[in-house]
């Protein structure tokens, strides 16, 4: 059996730009609210009334030729056997060279303790009557009340201060035979995910049918996130 | 080979500037520190964790973030809600959800939630007064409310009690109907008229249907949206989102909206109408459809001799046309349409005649698989009743109403009504609950013709004036639940004054809010999606459904379920004080359909009521079981699946039997003529006088046909040169999500908007003229009020108008929604501060759309 090589095709014609992927990702991966593993590029062009609005979903491109991997001095950023660009938190020294190297701006650095809005919050809006972040954390027994423990099966459930973090194509879900949560959560079925080595896979079928594009092709990164059709 | 893709894949062309903006920049300001610093052991990789241990359970509920009311499932792990997805058992949203349900997780665990009942210690009320809330027990809180209510009974003035209802479930009848009526008040006052009543007006006075329509997107060939933004909001959002790509392939999509909405951005045609002039566009399209001969022969009929006599400017003899399922086509033409050419409309609505013609012809040619989709944007306008009729009448013209690929009504979702409470009303309650309701409905200037009945509908926003003016009588005690009228009603300042005047207000709410600020007692409510047992009825994708909400996590705060537990507990307190009628009603009239047991506490009462009301869906012993849809295998099966689906809608089931006066689809509305006639008679005036009293300009026969009315605006054009209009957010959970960081961090998903901000969108042409710069702070001033917000220059808004999203500007909702909670400084601005208390009076609706406020925008 040949190795898998995971990739994603995003059908911009189906996408309606709702950001459900961005929010669902935060929920699945315990991502701090100011980080956007799943994100988007916005563009309004033209002049009234001939105006064009475009929304391009973005995420780690899991590049085949990944600058973040090449520039990581500790091999914390690495390519997995099935083509994912992953991050070993234990090896990360927080030098941020990966961030500098990535042309897509999809790597985030924890310059503060994550989720400090819960940890540090002890001054209620209405004293004794409304709660606080600390109280919510105490009552739920976890530092983020909607903490998803499944994330922690392959990566720290929440990434520590001083290291980077990024999209993993939900490797913890792939390990269970599940699709990435942004794919499952897309109400428009715009995200098509699978094994690019398999000619029968959904992304290969989509790529065969429509002319694919990638972001910043000139960088030579060989992204594994492709775009088809137009928003 | 897959590696070939690099050769095949050209660069996706996006400007570098846009890319960096979208990616949020990198922010290298901070130096890396503490690399490898200790991490909390909790967060460490759970090497030994087995996925099976942490999978939890997926439990069903319903999202009430918007009015789609989608069946959802929540993943519950260790008693915590962790993730949300669509309910795969639902035929309506078929497993899909929009962004809103995800945000609900942050509402559930919002650190600013009220955790205990509280009472006011500062008797002075006002925006600048600190209420001095202190925590109290449920016992004390309910005792205070019961004492106030018993005073009304002692003084034989129970009608001076009002129950304000905002959002609701279908257990609402307990608190909204039974509780006031058994107590002795007519005053259940709902939010409905600030929602979309004018939209229902259009369908009712043409085809006799007072409700929201459903849309057969799967088979349509044309979608014409009137302010509707279905891939973003209102209605059937996830189904529309899911199918929109297919719709774009098979159909033409045209969107009428002064703003480049999310749906307009995914449309083939954008018609950026001048706000409030939608009716001009609609009647011109009707004119084109008729002159081009594109009406439905099958539904409407034809000229007797086959020749099309609909020519611009020409009267048509009525007897020359034979109608089939419609009524009054030629009269409509002669009274209104014959001169409504695209050129005439272009001057008024700002859409080029050529585009009007192209869209109308495209719509007519696609028919009957064509949808004219009327939304609040095109109807909740000062003169929007006739605009709603005109836009909906297009479905009648082309026979798309009730047709495959067109606009349909609803399927039956069987539910039981609450048991009768009449036997529990004492003489006082019977007498005083027959008093006129407090909102002045049915008066000359507020016909509120719900289903054609004068005073049949609520006039929500006018309740503030009724309190202030003590007209028809003084209100002394109010309970409000799931409502925040001090924020959500236009000219909200009136509400702040009314609530200041109101002697006693109890507020049942999840978060403290602008209304809470004026409350005497505050009761913390269970959050609807995660903590509350109830059910909803709705429709999407040609299926009606009943969908449960359930308590799927134990609340971490001392909350109660608003619609059932609070009335039960209050009834106990009233009984202790000598009035036990309500308690007896709850205890005696309610019984578990499975066991026959009567409820003994508030939680049992909640489940008992829910099982009784939903019984036809799950109880094989009920006469309606299985008759209209799913055959669920008992109560537990309903809880497990969470949703009961109706059969699919049957096309053309209403042709020939519309519930209008004539039984036909009425272009000349005998139904409206009768309704207006009765209202006029009640007040001994003419119908023309009714129209004048309700701010319409038409007189005579025009009153009975869909017709053009000029927009009505507040403020002099010279002083207030720009027309302000508002829109909805795809992240709004009905104005309750602004305290969620995920809302703020993704707000730019609304086209033109910015994260962590609440921008006023202005076309650059206007900004240049006014000397204003992108992203500077501006004051937006109307005749009614003013707000200070950031300016955003954007090409997606019509010159001469400015637009801002609704939902922000909270000053009392929490520490994220407010810029400074302690100082009551809002993040952004509440549009209702600058919108006047304008109405579409025939339906009683609040006219928040149509550009009713003119504004000036000046540097702050």
PDB file of N, CA, C and O in Angstrom, chain B residues 159-202:
ATOM      1  N   UNK B 159     -54.703  43.978  35.335  1.00  0.00           N
ATOM      2  CA  UNK B 159     -54.382  44.273  33.935  1.00  0.00           C
ATOM      3  C   UNK B 159     -53.161  45.176  33.825  1.00  0.00           C
ATOM      4  O   UNK B 159     -52.621  45.347  32.729  1.00  0.00           O
ATOM      5  N   UNK B 160     -52.735  45.757  34.930  1.00  0.00           N
ATOM      6  CA  UNK B 160     -51.548  46.620  34.893  1.00  0.00           C
ATOM      7  C   UNK B 160     -50.256  45.811  34.969  1.00  0.00           C
ATOM      8  O   UNK B 160     -49.175  46.341  35.170  1.00  0.00           O
ATOM      9  N   UNK B 161     -50.412  44.491  34.818  1.00  0.00           N
ATOM     10  CA  UNK B 161     -49.261  43.585  34.711  1.00  0.00           C
ATOM     11  C   UNK B 161     -49.022  43.301  33.224  1.00  0.00           C
ATOM     12  O   UNK B 161     -49.962  43.107  32.464  1.00  0.00           O
ATOM     13  N   UNK B 162     -47.756  43.269  32.826  1.00  0.00           N
ATOM     14  CA  UNK B 162     -47.438  42.916  31.439  1.00  0.00           C
ATOM     15  C   UNK B 162     -46.289  41.904  31.402  1.00  0.00           C
ATOM     16  O   UNK B 162     -45.372  41.966  32.229  1.00  0.00           O
ATOM     17  N   UNK B 163     -46.411  40.969  30.484  1.00  0.00           N
ATOM     18  CA  UNK B 163     -45.355  39.990  30.251  1.00  0.00           C
ATOM     19  C   UNK B 163     -44.749  40.317  28.891  1.00  0.00           C
ATOM     20  O   UNK B 163     -45.424  40.200  27.861  1.00  0.00           O
ATOM     21  N   UNK B 164     -43.526  40.762  28.875  1.00  0.00           N
ATOM     22  CA  UNK B 164     -42.829  41.041  27.612  1.00  0.00           C
ATOM     23  C   UNK B 164     -42.047  39.802  27.182  1.00  0.00           C
ATOM     24  O   UNK B 164     -41.237  39.275  27.948  1.00  0.00           O
ATOM     25  N   UNK B 165     -42.303  39.378  25.958  1.00  0.00           N
ATOM     26  CA  UNK B 165     -41.619  38.203  25.418  1.00  0.00           C
ATOM     27  C   UNK B 165     -40.738  38.612  24.251  1.00  0.00           C
ATOM     28  O   UNK B 165     -41.193  39.311  23.350  1.00  0.00           O
ATOM     29  N   UNK B 166     -39.503  38.197  24.277  1.00  0.00           N
ATOM     30  CA  UNK B 166     -38.628  38.420  23.111  1.00  0.00           C
ATOM     31  C   UNK B 166     -38.610  37.143  22.292  1.00  0.00           C
ATOM     32  O   UNK B 166     -39.632  36.681  21.810  1.00  0.00           O
ATOM     33  N   UNK B 167     -37.452  36.511  22.173  1.00  0.00           N
ATOM     34  CA  UNK B 167     -37.371  35.201  21.514  1.00  0.00           C
ATOM     35  C   UNK B 167     -38.067  34.176  22.404  1.00  0.00           C
ATOM     36  O   UNK B 167     -38.267  34.383  23.588  1.00  0.00           O
ATOM     37  N   UNK B 168     -38.458  33.053  21.814  1.00  0.00           N
ATOM     38  CA  UNK B 168     -39.269  32.097  22.566  1.00  0.00           C
ATOM     39  C   UNK B 168     -39.084  30.698  21.998  1.00  0.00           C
ATOM     40  O   UNK B 168     -38.536  30.520  20.907  1.00  0.00           O
ATOM     41  N   UNK B 169     -39.548  29.714  22.753  1.00  0.00           N
ATOM     42  CA  UNK B 169     -39.727  28.371  22.210  1.00  0.00           C
ATOM     43  C   UNK B 169     -41.230  28.132  22.152  1.00  0.00           C
ATOM     44  O   UNK B 169     -42.022  28.982  22.551  1.00  0.00           O
ATOM     45  N   UNK B 170     -41.625  26.931  21.719  1.00  0.00           N
ATOM     46  CA  UNK B 170     -43.056  26.639  21.658  1.00  0.00           C
ATOM     47  C   UNK B 170     -43.605  26.140  22.993  1.00  0.00           C
ATOM     48  O   UNK B 170     -44.732  25.672  23.052  1.00  0.00           O
ATOM     49  N   UNK B 171     -42.816  26.300  24.061  1.00  0.00           N
ATOM     50  CA  UNK B 171     -43.393  26.169  25.401  1.00  0.00           C
ATOM     51  C   UNK B 171     -43.858  27.538  25.910  1.00  0.00           C
ATOM     52  O   UNK B 171     -44.250  27.693  27.048  1.00  0.00           O
ATOM     53  N   UNK B 172     -43.776  28.524  25.023  1.00  0.00           N
ATOM     54  CA  UNK B 172     -44.082  29.913  25.373  1.00  0.00           C
ATOM     55  C   UNK B 172     -45.467  30.099  25.971  1.00  0.00           C
ATOM     56  O   UNK B 172     -45.689  31.020  26.755  1.00  0.00           O
ATOM     57  N   UNK B 173     -46.424  29.261  25.560  1.00  0.00           N
ATOM     58  CA  UNK B 173     -47.806  29.499  25.970  1.00  0.00           C
ATOM     59  C   UNK B 173     -47.975  29.492  27.484  1.00  0.00           C
ATOM     60  O   UNK B 173     -48.884  30.115  28.011  1.00  0.00           O
ATOM     61  N   UNK B 174     -47.094  28.771  28.179  1.00  0.00           N
ATOM     62  CA  UNK B 174     -47.214  28.695  29.637  1.00  0.00           C
ATOM     63  C   UNK B 174     -47.006  30.069  30.257  1.00  0.00           C
ATOM     64  O   UNK B 174     -47.827  30.563  31.026  1.00  0.00           O
ATOM     65  N   UNK B 175     -45.893  30.704  29.893  1.00  0.00           N
ATOM     66  CA  UNK B 175     -45.561  31.985  30.533  1.00  0.00           C
ATOM     67  C   UNK B 175     -46.255  33.158  29.839  1.00  0.00           C
ATOM     68  O   UNK B 175     -46.598  34.151  30.476  1.00  0.00           O
ATOM     69  N   UNK B 176     -46.479  33.014  28.531  1.00  0.00           N
ATOM     70  CA  UNK B 176     -46.936  34.156  27.733  1.00  0.00           C
ATOM     71  C   UNK B 176     -48.457  34.277  27.695  1.00  0.00           C
ATOM     72  O   UNK B 176     -49.003  35.373  27.721  1.00  0.00           O
ATOM     73  N   UNK B 177     -49.141  33.135  27.644  1.00  0.00           N
ATOM     74  CA  UNK B 177     -50.607  33.161  27.566  1.00  0.00           C
ATOM     75  C   UNK B 177     -51.238  32.822  28.909  1.00  0.00           C
ATOM     76  O   UNK B 177     -51.978  33.616  29.485  1.00  0.00           O
ATOM     77  N   UNK B 178     -50.924  31.620  29.396  1.00  0.00           N
ATOM     78  CA  UNK B 178     -51.619  31.144  30.589  1.00  0.00           C
ATOM     79  C   UNK B 178     -51.324  32.009  31.814  1.00  0.00           C
ATOM     80  O   UNK B 178     -52.247  32.389  32.549  1.00  0.00           O
ATOM     81  N   UNK B 179     -50.068  32.311  32.027  1.00  0.00           N
ATOM     82  CA  UNK B 179     -49.719  33.032  33.262  1.00  0.00           C
ATOM     83  C   UNK B 179     -50.425  34.391  33.377  1.00  0.00           C
ATOM     84  O   UNK B 179     -51.098  34.648  34.380  1.00  0.00           O
ATOM     85  N   UNK B 180     -50.330  35.268  32.377  1.00  0.00           N
ATOM     86  CA  UNK B 180     -51.042  36.553  32.512  1.00  0.00           C
ATOM     87  C   UNK B 180     -52.561  36.380  32.600  1.00  0.00           C
ATOM     88  O   UNK B 180     -53.215  37.074  33.381  1.00  0.00           O
ATOM     89  N   UNK B 181     -53.101  35.448  31.816  1.00  0.00           N
ATOM     90  CA  UNK B 181     -54.562  35.309  31.753  1.00  0.00           C
ATOM     91  C   UNK B 181     -55.128  34.757  33.061  1.00  0.00           C
ATOM     92  O   UNK B 181     -56.181  35.198  33.521  1.00  0.00           O
ATOM     93  N   UNK B 182     -54.445  33.790  33.648  1.00  0.00           N
ATOM     94  CA  UNK B 182     -54.927  33.249  34.922  1.00  0.00           C
ATOM     95  C   UNK B 182     -54.738  34.295  36.025  1.00  0.00           C
ATOM     96  O   UNK B 182     -55.552  34.428  36.934  1.00  0.00           O
ATOM     97  N   UNK B 183     -53.698  35.068  35.896  1.00  0.00           N
ATOM     98  CA  UNK B 183     -53.456  36.135  36.872  1.00  0.00           C
ATOM     99  C   UNK B 183     -54.475  37.262  36.721  1.00  0.00           C
ATOM    100  O   UNK B 183     -54.922  37.856  37.695  1.00  0.00           O
ATOM    101  N   UNK B 184     -54.836  37.538  35.443  1.00  0.00           N
ATOM    102  CA  UNK B 184     -55.847  38.573  35.222  1.00  0.00           C
ATOM    103  C   UNK B 184     -55.399  39.721  34.353  1.00  0.00           C
ATOM    104  O   UNK B 184     -55.869  40.855  34.502  1.00  0.00           O
ATOM    105  N   UNK B 185     -54.498  39.428  33.423  1.00  0.00           N
ATOM    106  CA  UNK B 185     -54.036  40.495  32.532  1.00  0.00           C
ATOM    107  C   UNK B 185     -54.115  40.051  31.070  1.00  0.00           C
ATOM    108  O   UNK B 185     -53.807  38.894  30.758  1.00  0.00           O
ATOM    109  N   UNK B 186     -54.510  40.964  30.173  1.00  0.00           N
ATOM    110  CA  UNK B 186     -54.503  40.623  28.743  1.00  0.00           C
ATOM    111  C   UNK B 186     -53.102  40.739  28.141  1.00  0.00           C
ATOM    112  O   UNK B 186     -52.910  40.411  26.969  1.00  0.00           O
ATOM    113  N   UNK B 187     -52.136  41.196  28.935  1.00  0.00           N
ATOM    114  CA  UNK B 187     -50.899  41.702  28.354  1.00  0.00           C
ATOM    115  C   UNK B 187     -49.760  40.709  28.221  1.00  0.00           C
ATOM    116  O   UNK B 187     -48.791  40.735  28.983  1.00  0.00           O
ATOM    117  N   UNK B 188     -49.872  39.829  27.259  1.00  0.00           N
ATOM    118  CA  UNK B 188     -48.707  39.143  26.738  1.00  0.00           C
ATOM    119  C   UNK B 188     -48.282  39.970  25.536  1.00  0.00           C
ATOM    120  O   UNK B 188     -49.007  40.054  24.547  1.00  0.00           O
ATOM    121  N   UNK B 189     -47.134  40.593  25.623  1.00  0.00           N
ATOM    122  CA  UNK B 189     -46.673  41.473  24.540  1.00  0.00           C
ATOM    123  C   UNK B 189     -45.412  40.860  23.940  1.00  0.00           C
ATOM    124  O   UNK B 189     -44.382  40.755  24.608  1.00  0.00           O
ATOM    125  N   UNK B 190     -45.503  40.453  22.683  1.00  0.00           N
ATOM    126  CA  UNK B 190     -44.376  39.756  22.047  1.00  0.00           C
ATOM    127  C   UNK B 190     -43.513  40.719  21.250  1.00  0.00           C
ATOM    128  O   UNK B 190     -43.870  41.874  21.028  1.00  0.00           O
ATOM    129  N   UNK B 191     -42.399  40.210  20.788  1.00  0.00           N
ATOM    130  CA  UNK B 191     -41.457  41.004  19.990  1.00  0.00           C
ATOM    131  C   UNK B 191     -41.827  40.986  18.497  1.00  0.00           C
ATOM    132  O   UNK B 191     -41.146  41.628  17.707  1.00  0.00           O
ATOM    133  N   UNK B 192     -42.864  40.224  18.129  1.00  0.00           N
ATOM    134  CA  UNK B 192     -43.078  39.882  16.714  1.00  0.00           C
ATOM    135  C   UNK B 192     -43.024  41.078  15.767  1.00  0.00           C
ATOM    136  O   UNK B 192     -42.545  40.960  14.647  1.00  0.00           O
ATOM    137  N   UNK B 193     -43.524  42.221  16.211  1.00  0.00           N
ATOM    138  CA  UNK B 193     -43.625  43.353  15.293  1.00  0.00           C
ATOM    139  C   UNK B 193     -42.296  44.072  15.076  1.00  0.00           C
ATOM    140  O   UNK B 193     -42.198  44.955  14.229  1.00  0.00           O
ATOM    141  N   UNK B 194     -41.262  43.714  15.858  1.00  0.00           N
ATOM    142  CA  UNK B 194     -39.943  44.264  15.503  1.00  0.00           C
ATOM    143  C   UNK B 194     -39.190  43.255  14.635  1.00  0.00           C
ATOM    144  O   UNK B 194     -38.054  43.468  14.265  1.00  0.00           O
ATOM    145  N   UNK B 195     -39.846  42.153  14.331  1.00  0.00           N
ATOM    146  CA  UNK B 195     -39.183  41.081  13.566  1.00  0.00           C
ATOM    147  C   UNK B 195     -39.543  41.194  12.090  1.00  0.00           C
ATOM    148  O   UNK B 195     -38.792  41.761  11.318  1.00  0.00           O
ATOM    149  N   UNK B 196     -40.723  40.698  11.689  1.00  0.00           N
ATOM    150  CA  UNK B 196     -40.981  40.632  10.248  1.00  0.00           C
ATOM    151  C   UNK B 196     -42.463  40.591   9.886  1.00  0.00           C
ATOM    152  O   UNK B 196     -42.822  39.989   8.878  1.00  0.00           O
ATOM    153  N   UNK B 197     -43.333  41.208  10.675  1.00  0.00           N
ATOM    154  CA  UNK B 197     -44.753  41.109  10.382  1.00  0.00           C
ATOM    155  C   UNK B 197     -45.131  41.702   9.020  1.00  0.00           C
ATOM    156  O   UNK B 197     -46.030  41.212   8.338  1.00  0.00           O
ATOM    157  N   UNK B 198     -44.443  42.776   8.610  1.00  0.00           N
ATOM    158  CA  UNK B 198     -44.772  43.403   7.327  1.00  0.00           C
ATOM    159  C   UNK B 198     -44.492  42.469   6.155  1.00  0.00           C
ATOM    160  O   UNK B 198     -45.115  42.566   5.101  1.00  0.00           O
ATOM    161  N   UNK B 199     -43.549  41.560   6.374  1.00  0.00           N
ATOM    162  CA  UNK B 199     -43.237  40.574   5.341  1.00  0.00           C
ATOM    163  C   UNK B 199     -44.435  39.630   5.153  1.00  0.00           C
ATOM    164  O   UNK B 199     -44.816  39.297   4.031  1.00  0.00           O
ATOM    165  N   UNK B 200     -45.034  39.224   6.277  1.00  0.00           N
ATOM    166  CA  UNK B 200     -46.192  38.328   6.203  1.00  0.00           C
ATOM    167  C   UNK B 200     -47.393  39.035   5.568  1.00  0.00           C
ATOM    168  O   UNK B 200     -48.240  38.391   4.944  1.00  0.00           O
ATOM    169  N   UNK B 201     -47.447  40.351   5.753  1.00  0.00           N
ATOM    170  CA  UNK B 201     -48.530  41.157   5.196  1.00  0.00           C
ATOM    171  C   UNK B 201     -48.632  40.939   3.683  1.00  0.00           C
ATOM    172  O   UNK B 201     -49.736  40.815   3.127  1.00  0.00           O
ATOM    173  N   UNK B 202     -47.478  40.870   3.011  1.00  0.00           N
ATOM    174  CA  UNK B 202     -47.463  40.717   1.551  1.00  0.00           C
ATOM    175  C   UNK B 202     -48.102  39.423   1.093  1.00  0.00           C
ATOM    176  O   UNK B 202     -48.921  39.401   0.168  1.00  0.00           O
TER     177      UNK B 202
END
